[in-house]
Amino acid sequence: MLDDIEAGPPDPMYTLKKWADGDTCDQKADLGAKVELSKQSLGHDYEVTTGNPEFLHHAARLILGQDCSRLASSHVASVQTISGTGANHLAVLLLAKCIVPQPKVFIGTPSWGNYKPMLDLVGLSTVEYPHYNEIDRTLDFPSILAAITSAPRNSVFIFQSCCNNPTGADPSQEQWHELAMALRAGDHIPLFDSAYQGLGRGLEEDSFAVRLFAKLGFSMITPGHWGHILEECGLFSFLKLSPRQCSVLIQEFHIYLPPNGRINISGLNKSNVERVARAIDYVVRLPDA
C-alpha cells in the first residue's frame, strides 16, 4: 500500500531540528526554534513534523509488541497526531490521497459517530453494514464476514481493535483469525482504531488483533437479556434501552446517557451503582417504553 507514495519536499526546519536535538554539546544554541526557552527548559517545545521520535519508537512497540519482525525490517511508519480523532483523520486522508482508485470504506454499525463525517470530508465512499445483533445484544459475526466477502477487492474495513465503542462487543481471537483470512482473500486493507488499548483485558491481550494482522503481513493503516454485559470488554456497555427510557433516566433520575443506551461504566462507583441499577430496573418495566 505504501510502495507508490511519493515523498514530500524536504523541510529544512525538520532537518535543522533533528541536527540540533542530536547535538549533545552543552554550549549548543538552537536559533531555528520559534520559541523562547528559559535556562531550565526541558525542551518540550516544537517537535519535528512526524512527532517525537522516542515517543513514536515506544508507541509502535506498545501496540505491535517488542518482538514484531516488521519493526526490525523497517515496515512500520509512525506519526504523532492530535488526539484519536486526529489520528483517524490522518489515516483516512492518506487513503484518499494515496490509493488509486480510491477504495470504498466499510463501517460496522452502530459505530463511533465521527467515522462517516471524516470519511465524507476527504471524499471517500462509505458502506455501512451491521456488526451488532440488536436482538441478543452480541457481535454479529456472520454479518461482518458477509460484508467482507461481498466487498469489492481492495476495500478498506475500519475495525476497533478492542473495547468497541459503543457496543463493547469484540471478536474473539478465533474470530479475528477468520476475519483476517477473509480480508486477505479480498486483498482488503484493515484500518485499526486502537483508542482503548489496556482498558479491556490488558495491554497485551487488547493488542491481539493488530499484532495478528502484522504477523500475517497485512498492509494496515493502526441488555431483556443482560448476559451480554459479562461478555463485553472495556469502558462501554450497550444497554438495551429505548430513547424514551434513556430520557426518563435523565429527567427523573438525573442519570445521563445518550439515547442509544451506551454507557461508560467508569461513571459508576460504589456510591451510585445501586441507585443506577434500580433506576434502570424501573425504566425497563415502564409500559410502552
PDB file of C-alpha atoms in Angstrom:
ATOM      1  CA  MET A   1       0.000   0.000   0.000  1.00  0.00           C
ATOM      2  CA  LEU A   2       2.813   2.425   0.821  1.00  0.00           C
ATOM      3  CA  ASP A   3       5.118   1.483  -2.051  1.00  0.00           C
ATOM      4  CA  ASP A   4       3.763   4.062  -4.508  1.00  0.00           C
ATOM      5  CA  ILE A   5       3.556   7.016  -2.127  1.00  0.00           C
ATOM      6  CA  GLU A   6       5.967   9.747  -3.164  1.00  0.00           C
ATOM      7  CA  ALA A   7       7.982  11.588  -0.533  1.00  0.00           C
ATOM      8  CA  GLY A   8       7.054  15.214   0.018  1.00  0.00           C
ATOM      9  CA  PRO A   9       9.546  18.057  -0.403  1.00  0.00           C
ATOM     10  CA  PRO A  10      12.207  18.240   2.333  1.00  0.00           C
ATOM     11  CA  ASP A  11      11.504  20.615   5.221  1.00  0.00           C
ATOM     12  CA  PRO A  12      14.713  22.475   6.142  1.00  0.00           C
ATOM     13  CA  MET A  13      13.384  23.206   9.649  1.00  0.00           C
ATOM     14  CA  TYR A  14      12.754  19.491  10.185  1.00  0.00           C
ATOM     15  CA  THR A  15      16.340  18.682   9.249  1.00  0.00           C
ATOM     16  CA  LEU A  16      17.692  21.532  11.364  1.00  0.00           C
ATOM     17  CA  LYS A  17      15.776  20.418  14.449  1.00  0.00           C
ATOM     18  CA  LYS A  18      16.968  16.819  14.040  1.00  0.00           C
ATOM     19  CA  TRP A  19      20.559  18.069  13.958  1.00  0.00           C
ATOM     20  CA  ALA A  20      20.045  20.318  16.978  1.00  0.00           C
ATOM     21  CA  ASP A  21      18.255  17.645  19.017  1.00  0.00           C
ATOM     22  CA  GLY A  22      21.007  15.167  18.277  1.00  0.00           C
ATOM     23  CA  ASP A  23      23.797  17.556  19.322  1.00  0.00           C
ATOM     24  CA  THR A  24      24.950  16.751  22.863  1.00  0.00           C
ATOM     25  CA  CYS A  25      27.210  19.790  23.213  1.00  0.00           C
ATOM     26  CA  ASP A  26      26.221  21.757  26.334  1.00  0.00           C
ATOM     27  CA  GLN A  27      27.028  25.016  24.541  1.00  0.00           C
ATOM     28  CA  LYS A  28      24.794  24.477  21.532  1.00  0.00           C
ATOM     29  CA  ALA A  29      22.424  27.286  20.531  1.00  0.00           C
ATOM     30  CA  ASP A  30      19.319  26.438  18.520  1.00  0.00           C
ATOM     31  CA  LEU A  31      18.479  29.646  16.666  1.00  0.00           C
ATOM     32  CA  GLY A  32      15.949  27.985  14.416  1.00  0.00           C
ATOM     33  CA  ALA A  33      13.332  27.349  17.100  1.00  0.00           C
ATOM     34  CA  LYS A  34      10.279  29.618  17.106  1.00  0.00           C
ATOM     35  CA  VAL A  35      10.096  29.662  20.887  1.00  0.00           C
ATOM     36  CA  GLU A  36      11.870  31.373  23.746  1.00  0.00           C
ATOM     37  CA  LEU A  37      13.406  28.918  26.214  1.00  0.00           C
ATOM     38  CA  SER A  38      14.392  29.543  29.803  1.00  0.00           C
ATOM     39  CA  LYS A  39      17.628  28.172  31.215  1.00  0.00           C
ATOM     40  CA  GLN A  40      15.596  25.462  32.949  1.00  0.00           C
ATOM     41  CA  SER A  41      13.771  24.419  29.778  1.00  0.00           C
ATOM     42  CA  LEU A  42      13.164  20.698  29.374  1.00  0.00           C
ATOM     43  CA  GLY A  43      12.891  21.112  25.617  1.00  0.00           C
ATOM     44  CA  HIS A  44       9.148  20.393  25.472  1.00  0.00           C
ATOM     45  CA  ASP A  45       8.606  22.663  22.500  1.00  0.00           C
ATOM     46  CA  TYR A  46       8.148  22.191  18.759  1.00  0.00           C
ATOM     47  CA  GLU A  47       8.573  18.628  17.540  1.00  0.00           C
ATOM     48  CA  VAL A  48       9.673  17.550  14.092  1.00  0.00           C
ATOM     49  CA  THR A  49       6.906  17.088  11.531  1.00  0.00           C
ATOM     50  CA  THR A  50       6.172  13.449  12.332  1.00  0.00           C
ATOM     51  CA  GLY A  51       6.306  13.861  16.121  1.00  0.00           C
ATOM     52  CA  ASN A  52       8.626  12.932  18.974  1.00  0.00           C
ATOM     53  CA  PRO A  53      10.906  10.125  17.739  1.00  0.00           C
ATOM     54  CA  GLU A  54      11.294   8.480  21.148  1.00  0.00           C
ATOM     55  CA  PHE A  55       7.537   8.520  21.729  1.00  0.00           C
ATOM     56  CA  LEU A  56       6.917   7.012  18.289  1.00  0.00           C
ATOM     57  CA  HIS A  57       9.546   4.323  18.894  1.00  0.00           C
ATOM     58  CA  HIS A  58       7.883   3.152  22.105  1.00  0.00           C
ATOM     59  CA  ALA A  59       4.300   3.598  20.853  1.00  0.00           C
ATOM     60  CA  ALA A  60       4.940   1.299  17.893  1.00  0.00           C
ATOM     61  CA  ARG A  61       6.361  -1.367  20.201  1.00  0.00           C
ATOM     62  CA  LEU A  62       3.487  -0.976  22.640  1.00  0.00           C
ATOM     63  CA  ILE A  63       0.882  -1.882  20.044  1.00  0.00           C
ATOM     64  CA  LEU A  64       2.880  -4.238  17.805  1.00  0.00           C
ATOM     65  CA  GLY A  65       4.973  -5.927  20.504  1.00  0.00           C
ATOM     66  CA  GLN A  66       8.677  -5.748  21.219  1.00  0.00           C
ATOM     67  CA  ASP A  67       9.398  -8.821  19.080  1.00  0.00           C
ATOM     68  CA  CYS A  68       7.474  -7.741  15.972  1.00  0.00           C
ATOM     69  CA  SER A  69       9.624  -8.596  12.944  1.00  0.00           C
ATOM     70  CA  ARG A  70       8.110  -5.772  10.896  1.00  0.00           C
ATOM     71  CA  LEU A  71       9.652  -3.228  13.248  1.00  0.00           C
ATOM     72  CA  ALA A  72      13.120  -4.630  12.665  1.00  0.00           C
ATOM     73  CA  SER A  73      12.610  -4.654   8.888  1.00  0.00           C
ATOM     74  CA  SER A  74      11.500  -1.003   8.728  1.00  0.00           C
ATOM     75  CA  HIS A  75       7.994  -1.909   7.526  1.00  0.00           C
ATOM     76  CA  VAL A  76       6.344   0.395  10.065  1.00  0.00           C
ATOM     77  CA  ALA A  77       5.789   4.129   9.562  1.00  0.00           C
ATOM     78  CA  SER A  78       4.741   6.113  12.645  1.00  0.00           C
ATOM     79  CA  VAL A  79       3.448   9.647  13.017  1.00  0.00           C
ATOM     80  CA  GLN A  80       2.225  11.566  16.060  1.00  0.00           C
ATOM     81  CA  THR A  81      -1.168  13.275  15.768  1.00  0.00           C
ATOM     82  CA  ILE A  82      -3.522  15.417  17.809  1.00  0.00           C
ATOM     83  CA  SER A  83      -5.821  13.001  19.652  1.00  0.00           C
ATOM     84  CA  GLY A  84      -7.635   9.924  18.383  1.00  0.00           C
ATOM     85  CA  THR A  85      -9.784  11.957  16.017  1.00  0.00           C
ATOM     86  CA  GLY A  86      -6.663  13.490  14.510  1.00  0.00           C
ATOM     87  CA  ALA A  87      -5.129  10.051  14.048  1.00  0.00           C
ATOM     88  CA  ASN A  88      -8.212   8.683  12.290  1.00  0.00           C
ATOM     89  CA  HIS A  89      -8.478  11.770  10.095  1.00  0.00           C
ATOM     90  CA  LEU A  90      -4.859  11.482   9.006  1.00  0.00           C
ATOM     91  CA  ALA A  91      -5.358   7.780   8.247  1.00  0.00           C
ATOM     92  CA  VAL A  92      -8.386   8.331   6.014  1.00  0.00           C
ATOM     93  CA  LEU A  93      -6.717  11.326   4.354  1.00  0.00           C
ATOM     94  CA  LEU A  94      -3.805   9.041   3.474  1.00  0.00           C
ATOM     95  CA  LEU A  95      -6.256   6.560   1.949  1.00  0.00           C
ATOM     96  CA  ALA A  96      -7.989   9.291  -0.039  1.00  0.00           C
ATOM     97  CA  LYS A  97      -4.819  10.877  -1.397  1.00  0.00           C
ATOM     98  CA  CYS A  98      -2.531   7.913  -1.940  1.00  0.00           C
ATOM     99  CA  ILE A  99      -4.607   4.954  -3.161  1.00  0.00           C
ATOM    100  CA  VAL A 100      -5.740   4.921  -6.796  1.00  0.00           C
ATOM    101  CA  PRO A 101      -8.522   4.215  -7.496  1.00  0.00           C
ATOM    102  CA  GLN A 102      -9.990   5.377  -4.212  1.00  0.00           C
ATOM    103  CA  PRO A 103     -11.243   2.444  -2.141  1.00  0.00           C
ATOM    104  CA  LYS A 104     -14.667   2.015  -0.604  1.00  0.00           C
ATOM    105  CA  VAL A 105     -14.567   2.151   3.197  1.00  0.00           C
ATOM    106  CA  PHE A 106     -16.763  -0.235   5.187  1.00  0.00           C
ATOM    107  CA  ILE A 107     -18.028   0.756   8.650  1.00  0.00           C
ATOM    108  CA  GLY A 108     -19.785  -1.617  11.036  1.00  0.00           C
ATOM    109  CA  THR A 109     -22.846  -0.110  12.713  1.00  0.00           C
ATOM    110  CA  PRO A 110     -23.530   1.079  15.302  1.00  0.00           C
ATOM    111  CA  SER A 111     -20.162   2.791  15.433  1.00  0.00           C
ATOM    112  CA  TRP A 112     -18.287   5.831  16.654  1.00  0.00           C
ATOM    113  CA  GLY A 113     -20.105   8.828  15.215  1.00  0.00           C
ATOM    114  CA  ASN A 114     -17.023  10.539  13.756  1.00  0.00           C
ATOM    115  CA  TYR A 115     -16.011   7.883  11.215  1.00  0.00           C
ATOM    116  CA  LYS A 116     -18.506   8.730   8.486  1.00  0.00           C
ATOM    117  CA  PRO A 117     -18.208  12.546   8.717  1.00  0.00           C
ATOM    118  CA  MET A 118     -14.421  12.413   8.440  1.00  0.00           C
ATOM    119  CA  LEU A 119     -14.626   9.978   5.516  1.00  0.00           C
ATOM    120  CA  ASP A 120     -17.158  12.247   3.809  1.00  0.00           C
ATOM    121  CA  LEU A 121     -14.819  15.184   4.426  1.00  0.00           C
ATOM    122  CA  VAL A 122     -11.960  13.564   2.491  1.00  0.00           C
ATOM    123  CA  GLY A 123     -14.258  12.348  -0.283  1.00  0.00           C
ATOM    124  CA  LEU A 124     -14.232   8.595   0.349  1.00  0.00           C
ATOM    125  CA  SER A 125     -17.314   6.466  -0.339  1.00  0.00           C
ATOM    126  CA  THR A 126     -18.629   4.609   2.704  1.00  0.00           C
ATOM    127  CA  VAL A 127     -20.650   1.424   3.060  1.00  0.00           C
ATOM    128  CA  GLU A 128     -22.349   0.625   6.359  1.00  0.00           C
ATOM    129  CA  TYR A 129     -23.143  -2.912   7.499  1.00  0.00           C
ATOM    130  CA  PRO A 130     -24.484  -4.280  10.825  1.00  0.00           C
ATOM    131  CA  HIS A 131     -21.806  -5.733  13.075  1.00  0.00           C
ATOM    132  CA  TYR A 132     -24.023  -5.981  16.156  1.00  0.00           C
ATOM    133  CA  ASN A 133     -27.086  -8.155  16.746  1.00  0.00           C
ATOM    134  CA  GLU A 134     -29.704  -5.858  18.279  1.00  0.00           C
ATOM    135  CA  ILE A 135     -31.867  -8.815  19.363  1.00  0.00           C
ATOM    136  CA  ASP A 136     -29.444 -10.720  21.574  1.00  0.00           C
ATOM    137  CA  ARG A 137     -27.023  -7.796  22.016  1.00  0.00           C
ATOM    138  CA  THR A 138     -23.933  -9.620  20.789  1.00  0.00           C
ATOM    139  CA  LEU A 139     -21.418  -9.327  17.970  1.00  0.00           C
ATOM    140  CA  ASP A 140     -22.992 -10.179  14.605  1.00  0.00           C
ATOM    141  CA  PHE A 141     -20.046 -12.154  13.291  1.00  0.00           C
ATOM    142  CA  PRO A 142     -21.833 -13.665  10.243  1.00  0.00           C
ATOM    143  CA  SER A 143     -22.785 -10.157   9.106  1.00  0.00           C
ATOM    144  CA  ILE A 144     -19.164  -8.978   9.329  1.00  0.00           C
ATOM    145  CA  LEU A 145     -17.967 -11.962   7.293  1.00  0.00           C
ATOM    146  CA  ALA A 146     -20.687 -11.404   4.709  1.00  0.00           C
ATOM    147  CA  ALA A 147     -19.681  -7.756   4.310  1.00  0.00           C
ATOM    148  CA  ILE A 148     -16.039  -8.726   3.803  1.00  0.00           C
ATOM    149  CA  THR A 149     -16.708 -11.482   1.279  1.00  0.00           C
ATOM    150  CA  SER A 150     -19.095  -9.336  -0.788  1.00  0.00           C
ATOM    151  CA  ALA A 151     -16.975  -6.162  -0.787  1.00  0.00           C
ATOM    152  CA  PRO A 152     -15.120  -5.043  -3.934  1.00  0.00           C
ATOM    153  CA  ARG A 153     -11.466  -6.059  -3.930  1.00  0.00           C
ATOM    154  CA  ASN A 154      -9.056  -3.663  -2.231  1.00  0.00           C
ATOM    155  CA  SER A 155     -11.715  -2.192   0.043  1.00  0.00           C
ATOM    156  CA  VAL A 156     -10.936  -0.738   3.472  1.00  0.00           C
ATOM    157  CA  PHE A 157     -12.530  -2.037   6.667  1.00  0.00           C
ATOM    158  CA  ILE A 158     -12.438   0.048   9.844  1.00  0.00           C
ATOM    159  CA  PHE A 159     -12.131  -2.046  12.994  1.00  0.00           C
ATOM    160  CA  GLN A 160     -11.778  -1.081  16.636  1.00  0.00           C
ATOM    161  CA  SER A 161      -9.045  -3.353  17.910  1.00  0.00           C
ATOM    162  CA  CYS A 162     -10.567  -3.669  21.405  1.00  0.00           C
ATOM    163  CA  CYS A 163     -13.253  -2.268  23.715  1.00  0.00           C
ATOM    164  CA  ASN A 164     -15.679  -1.440  20.913  1.00  0.00           C
ATOM    165  CA  ASN A 165     -17.386   1.936  21.190  1.00  0.00           C
ATOM    166  CA  PRO A 166     -20.373   1.931  21.566  1.00  0.00           C
ATOM    167  CA  THR A 167     -21.219  -1.791  21.798  1.00  0.00           C
ATOM    168  CA  GLY A 168     -18.438  -3.255  23.968  1.00  0.00           C
ATOM    169  CA  ALA A 169     -18.639  -6.359  21.742  1.00  0.00           C
ATOM    170  CA  ASP A 170     -15.255  -7.508  20.403  1.00  0.00           C
ATOM    171  CA  PRO A 171     -14.453 -10.523  18.197  1.00  0.00           C
ATOM    172  CA  SER A 172     -12.790 -13.461  19.928  1.00  0.00           C
ATOM    173  CA  GLN A 173      -9.221 -14.376  18.986  1.00  0.00           C
ATOM    174  CA  GLU A 174     -10.557 -17.219  16.825  1.00  0.00           C
ATOM    175  CA  GLN A 175     -12.918 -14.814  15.071  1.00  0.00           C
ATOM    176  CA  TRP A 176     -10.089 -12.358  14.427  1.00  0.00           C
ATOM    177  CA  HIS A 177      -8.211 -15.206  12.695  1.00  0.00           C
ATOM    178  CA  GLU A 178     -11.231 -15.923  10.498  1.00  0.00           C
ATOM    179  CA  LEU A 179     -11.689 -12.246   9.671  1.00  0.00           C
ATOM    180  CA  ALA A 180      -8.028 -11.981   8.725  1.00  0.00           C
ATOM    181  CA  MET A 181      -8.329 -14.859   6.255  1.00  0.00           C
ATOM    182  CA  ALA A 182     -11.442 -13.334   4.676  1.00  0.00           C
ATOM    183  CA  LEU A 183      -9.784  -9.928   4.365  1.00  0.00           C
ATOM    184  CA  ARG A 184      -6.687 -11.448   2.814  1.00  0.00           C
ATOM    185  CA  ALA A 185      -8.781 -13.312   0.235  1.00  0.00           C
ATOM    186  CA  GLY A 186     -10.244  -9.996  -0.920  1.00  0.00           C
ATOM    187  CA  ASP A 187      -6.986  -8.024  -0.764  1.00  0.00           C
ATOM    188  CA  HIS A 188      -8.686  -5.681   1.687  1.00  0.00           C
ATOM    189  CA  ILE A 189      -6.954  -3.151   3.940  1.00  0.00           C
ATOM    190  CA  PRO A 190      -7.775  -3.131   7.671  1.00  0.00           C
ATOM    191  CA  LEU A 191      -7.715   0.237   9.419  1.00  0.00           C
ATOM    192  CA  PHE A 192      -7.465  -0.346  13.170  1.00  0.00           C
ATOM    193  CA  ASP A 193      -8.682   2.300  15.600  1.00  0.00           C
ATOM    194  CA  SER A 194      -6.967   1.425  18.879  1.00  0.00           C
ATOM    195  CA  ALA A 195      -8.320   4.037  21.282  1.00  0.00           C
ATOM    196  CA  TYR A 196      -8.645   1.878  24.390  1.00  0.00           C
ATOM    197  CA  GLN A 197      -5.665  -0.489  24.489  1.00  0.00           C
ATOM    198  CA  GLY A 198      -5.073  -1.523  28.090  1.00  0.00           C
ATOM    199  CA  LEU A 199      -8.571  -0.629  29.308  1.00  0.00           C
ATOM    200  CA  GLY A 200     -10.100  -4.003  28.458  1.00  0.00           C
ATOM    201  CA  ARG A 201      -8.133  -7.158  29.203  1.00  0.00           C
ATOM    202  CA  GLY A 202      -4.697  -5.558  29.466  1.00  0.00           C
ATOM    203  CA  LEU A 203      -2.108  -4.013  27.166  1.00  0.00           C
ATOM    204  CA  GLU A 204      -1.018  -7.316  25.643  1.00  0.00           C
ATOM    205  CA  GLU A 205      -4.367  -9.018  25.023  1.00  0.00           C
ATOM    206  CA  ASP A 206      -6.023  -5.815  23.823  1.00  0.00           C
ATOM    207  CA  SER A 207      -3.457  -5.582  21.018  1.00  0.00           C
ATOM    208  CA  PHE A 208      -4.066  -9.157  19.814  1.00  0.00           C
ATOM    209  CA  ALA A 209      -5.826  -8.226  16.568  1.00  0.00           C
ATOM    210  CA  VAL A 210      -3.256  -5.650  15.461  1.00  0.00           C
ATOM    211  CA  ARG A 211      -0.356  -7.982  16.251  1.00  0.00           C
ATOM    212  CA  LEU A 212      -2.044 -10.874  14.441  1.00  0.00           C
ATOM    213  CA  PHE A 213      -2.563  -8.845  11.274  1.00  0.00           C
ATOM    214  CA  ALA A 214       1.010  -7.544  11.423  1.00  0.00           C
ATOM    215  CA  LYS A 215       2.339 -11.092  11.805  1.00  0.00           C
ATOM    216  CA  LEU A 216       0.292 -12.209   8.794  1.00  0.00           C
ATOM    217  CA  GLY A 217       1.848  -9.476   6.666  1.00  0.00           C
ATOM    218  CA  PHE A 218      -1.167  -7.220   6.132  1.00  0.00           C
ATOM    219  CA  SER A 219      -0.815  -3.650   4.958  1.00  0.00           C
ATOM    220  CA  MET A 220      -2.511  -1.731   7.780  1.00  0.00           C
ATOM    221  CA  ILE A 221      -3.120   1.869   8.464  1.00  0.00           C
ATOM    222  CA  THR A 222      -3.094   1.093  13.026  1.00  0.00           C
ATOM    223  CA  PRO A 223     -29.444  -5.522  27.549  1.00  0.00           C
ATOM    224  CA  GLY A 224     -34.369  -8.440  28.462  1.00  0.00           C
ATOM    225  CA  HIS A 225     -31.330 -10.459  28.145  1.00  0.00           C
ATOM    226  CA  TRP A 226     -28.442  -8.999  30.169  1.00  0.00           C
ATOM    227  CA  GLY A 227     -25.906 -11.788  29.687  1.00  0.00           C
ATOM    228  CA  HIS A 228     -24.053  -9.749  27.058  1.00  0.00           C
ATOM    229  CA  ILE A 229     -22.739  -7.476  29.826  1.00  0.00           C
ATOM    230  CA  LEU A 230     -20.491 -10.290  31.052  1.00  0.00           C
ATOM    231  CA  GLU A 231     -19.075 -10.717  27.541  1.00  0.00           C
ATOM    232  CA  GLU A 232     -18.426  -7.051  26.775  1.00  0.00           C
ATOM    233  CA  CYS A 233     -14.984  -5.543  27.106  1.00  0.00           C
ATOM    234  CA  GLY A 234     -13.722  -2.091  28.025  1.00  0.00           C
ATOM    235  CA  LEU A 235     -15.274   1.160  29.183  1.00  0.00           C
ATOM    236  CA  PHE A 236     -18.563   0.866  27.328  1.00  0.00           C
ATOM    237  CA  SER A 237     -21.715  -1.175  27.794  1.00  0.00           C
ATOM    238  CA  PHE A 238     -24.535  -1.091  25.268  1.00  0.00           C
ATOM    239  CA  LEU A 239     -27.758  -1.394  27.271  1.00  0.00           C
ATOM    240  CA  LYS A 240     -30.993  -2.411  25.596  1.00  0.00           C
ATOM    241  CA  LEU A 241     -32.745   0.818  26.453  1.00  0.00           C
ATOM    242  CA  SER A 242     -35.052   2.819  24.214  1.00  0.00           C
ATOM    243  CA  PRO A 243     -34.634   6.570  23.675  1.00  0.00           C
ATOM    244  CA  ARG A 244     -37.696   7.105  25.913  1.00  0.00           C
ATOM    245  CA  GLN A 245     -36.193   5.011  28.710  1.00  0.00           C
ATOM    246  CA  CYS A 246     -32.954   6.975  28.453  1.00  0.00           C
ATOM    247  CA  SER A 247     -34.921  10.220  28.599  1.00  0.00           C
ATOM    248  CA  VAL A 248     -36.710   9.074  31.784  1.00  0.00           C
ATOM    249  CA  LEU A 249     -33.363   8.237  33.370  1.00  0.00           C
ATOM    250  CA  ILE A 250     -32.188  11.772  32.639  1.00  0.00           C
ATOM    251  CA  GLN A 251     -35.363  13.659  33.547  1.00  0.00           C
ATOM    252  CA  GLU A 252     -36.426  11.701  36.640  1.00  0.00           C
ATOM    253  CA  PHE A 253     -33.232  10.159  37.975  1.00  0.00           C
ATOM    254  CA  HIS A 254     -30.526  12.603  36.811  1.00  0.00           C
ATOM    255  CA  ILE A 255     -28.665   9.712  35.174  1.00  0.00           C
ATOM    256  CA  TYR A 256     -27.173  10.947  31.929  1.00  0.00           C
ATOM    257  CA  LEU A 257     -26.594   8.707  28.920  1.00  0.00           C
ATOM    258  CA  PRO A 258     -27.051   9.024  25.139  1.00  0.00           C
ATOM    259  CA  PRO A 259     -30.364   7.920  23.579  1.00  0.00           C
ATOM    260  CA  ASN A 260     -28.829   4.733  22.137  1.00  0.00           C
ATOM    261  CA  GLY A 261     -28.275   3.311  25.646  1.00  0.00           C
ATOM    262  CA  ARG A 262     -24.491   3.279  25.562  1.00  0.00           C
ATOM    263  CA  ILE A 263     -22.982   3.904  28.993  1.00  0.00           C
ATOM    264  CA  ASN A 264     -19.423   4.462  30.141  1.00  0.00           C
ATOM    265  CA  ILE A 265     -19.078   2.138  33.129  1.00  0.00           C
ATOM    266  CA  SER A 266     -16.281   4.265  34.577  1.00  0.00           C
ATOM    267  CA  GLY A 267     -19.081   6.646  35.626  1.00  0.00           C
ATOM    268  CA  LEU A 268     -20.246   4.013  38.119  1.00  0.00           C
ATOM    269  CA  ASN A 269     -18.876   3.786  41.638  1.00  0.00           C
ATOM    270  CA  LYS A 270     -19.787   2.258  44.995  1.00  0.00           C
ATOM    271  CA  SER A 271     -21.912   5.239  45.939  1.00  0.00           C
ATOM    272  CA  ASN A 272     -24.107   5.276  42.821  1.00  0.00           C
ATOM    273  CA  VAL A 273     -24.146   1.801  41.260  1.00  0.00           C
ATOM    274  CA  GLU A 274     -27.145   0.541  43.266  1.00  0.00           C
ATOM    275  CA  ARG A 275     -29.183   3.683  42.549  1.00  0.00           C
ATOM    276  CA  VAL A 276     -28.371   3.439  38.839  1.00  0.00           C
ATOM    277  CA  ALA A 277     -29.306  -0.256  38.753  1.00  0.00           C
ATOM    278  CA  ARG A 278     -32.634   0.436  40.489  1.00  0.00           C
ATOM    279  CA  ALA A 279     -33.380   3.280  38.074  1.00  0.00           C
ATOM    280  CA  ILE A 280     -32.672   1.052  35.071  1.00  0.00           C
ATOM    281  CA  ASP A 281     -34.865  -1.651  36.603  1.00  0.00           C
ATOM    282  CA  TYR A 282     -37.641   0.962  36.901  1.00  0.00           C
ATOM    283  CA  VAL A 283     -37.486   2.212  33.305  1.00  0.00           C
ATOM    284  CA  VAL A 284     -37.398  -1.246  31.693  1.00  0.00           C
ATOM    285  CA  ARG A 285     -40.693  -2.012  33.471  1.00  0.00           C
ATOM    286  CA  LEU A 286     -42.452   1.073  32.124  1.00  0.00           C
ATOM    287  CA  PRO A 287     -45.386   0.267  29.808  1.00  0.00           C
ATOM    288  CA  ASP A 288     -44.834   1.131  26.130  1.00  0.00           C
ATOM    289  CA  ALA A 289     -41.259   2.165  26.841  1.00  0.00           C
TER     290      ALA A 289
END
